Amino acid sequence: KAGVTQTPRYLIKTRGQQVTLSCSPISGHRSVSWYQQTPGQGLQFLFEYFSETQRNKGNFPGRFSGRQFSNSRSEMNVSTLELGDSALYLCASSLVILSSGGPFESDEQFFGPGTRLTVL
Amino acid sequence: AQSVTQPDIHITVSEGASLELRCNYSYGATPYLFWYVQSPGQGLQLLLKYFSGDTLVQGIKGFEAEFKRSQSSFNLRKPSVHWSDAAEYFCAVAGGYQKVTFGTGTKLQVIP
């Protein structure tokens, strides 16, 4: 089974530009979460999507946004890039099953290799 | 709000020696706790997790962790470290579906 894939792996942008990162979850996984990893702030939760809806959001400005498509693939967008946005952006997917007996949410997140964004 | 503290930024151990990485958490209810490992240029891999039950949790690659509610700790241990264990280790706590708070990480160096 293929793992979580993220594209592109590396990206260089300049201040003021915008960027879109893509994440394809493991087949059958319906929850996708995004994290930002920097040497200074560590790993920080950005947001989580399930069934095309954002369920959780971290403490990031509105320049950071995301969406999820019907096939569970997700994109995150950062507008008006700042130097401080340089980071490794990680995507993680998790299994969520909805059934008549109630929702089952897996406790494990599977991470992709990340997209390294450099803002000049 | 939930939080995780990993007091050791960097640890060096000799190959074959035992290892303990410290983790303290803050969470109002029974926590979901995790340990992840990240090799350079890679994403995170789950080593083990604790939700409830037995407070000693076994994970992959010979790692284990013990949940101590009275100390709000979830320390990671390995009896004999291998050179391939050199990586960065993250403790994490989950509060709410998929909303995970990570510690700042501990970089492990293994010397021959």
CSV table of C-alpha atoms in Angstrom, one decimal, chain A residues 43-85:
chain,number,residue,atom,x,y,z
A,43,LEU,CA,6.3,20.9,15.0
A,44,GLN,CA,3.1,22.9,15.0
A,45,PHE,CA,-0.4,21.8,14.1
A,46,LEU,CA,-1.9,23.8,11.2
A,47,PHE,CA,-5.3,22.2,10.5
A,48,GLU,CA,-7.1,18.9,9.9
A,49,TYR,CA,-9.6,18.0,7.3
A,50,PHE,CA,-12.2,15.2,7.1
A,51,SER,CA,-14.8,14.8,4.4
A,52,GLU,CA,-13.8,18.1,2.8
A,53,THR,CA,-14.4,19.9,6.1
A,54,GLN,CA,-11.9,21.5,8.4
A,55,ARG,CA,-12.5,20.0,11.9
A,56,ASN,CA,-9.5,21.4,13.8
A,57,LYS,CA,-7.3,24.4,13.4
A,58,GLY,CA,-4.1,25.5,15.0
A,59,ASN,CA,-2.9,29.0,15.8
A,60,PHE,CA,-1.8,30.3,12.4
A,61,PRO,CA,-2.8,33.5,10.6
A,62,GLY,CA,-5.4,33.5,7.9
A,63,ARG,CA,-2.7,33.4,5.2
A,64,PHE,CA,-2.5,29.7,5.8
A,65,SER,CA,-5.5,27.9,4.4
A,66,GLY,CA,-6.3,24.4,3.2
A,67,ARG,CA,-8.9,22.3,1.5
A,68,GLN,CA,-9.8,18.7,1.0
A,69,PHE,CA,-11.2,17.2,-2.1
A,70,SER,CA,-13.8,14.4,-2.4
A,71,ASN,CA,-11.0,11.8,-3.0
A,72,SER,CA,-9.4,12.9,0.3
A,73,ARG,CA,-6.5,14.6,-1.3
A,74,SER,CA,-5.6,17.8,0.4
A,75,GLU,CA,-3.9,21.1,-0.5
A,76,MET,CA,-2.6,23.8,1.7
A,77,ASN,CA,-2.0,27.3,0.5
A,78,VAL,CA,0.1,30.1,2.0
A,79,SER,CA,-0.5,33.5,0.6
A,80,THR,CA,1.8,36.6,0.9
A,81,LEU,CA,4.8,34.5,1.9
A,82,GLU,CA,7.1,35.8,4.7
A,83,LEU,CA,10.6,34.7,5.4
A,84,GLY,CA,9.4,33.0,8.6
A,85,ASP,CA,7.2,30.7,6.5
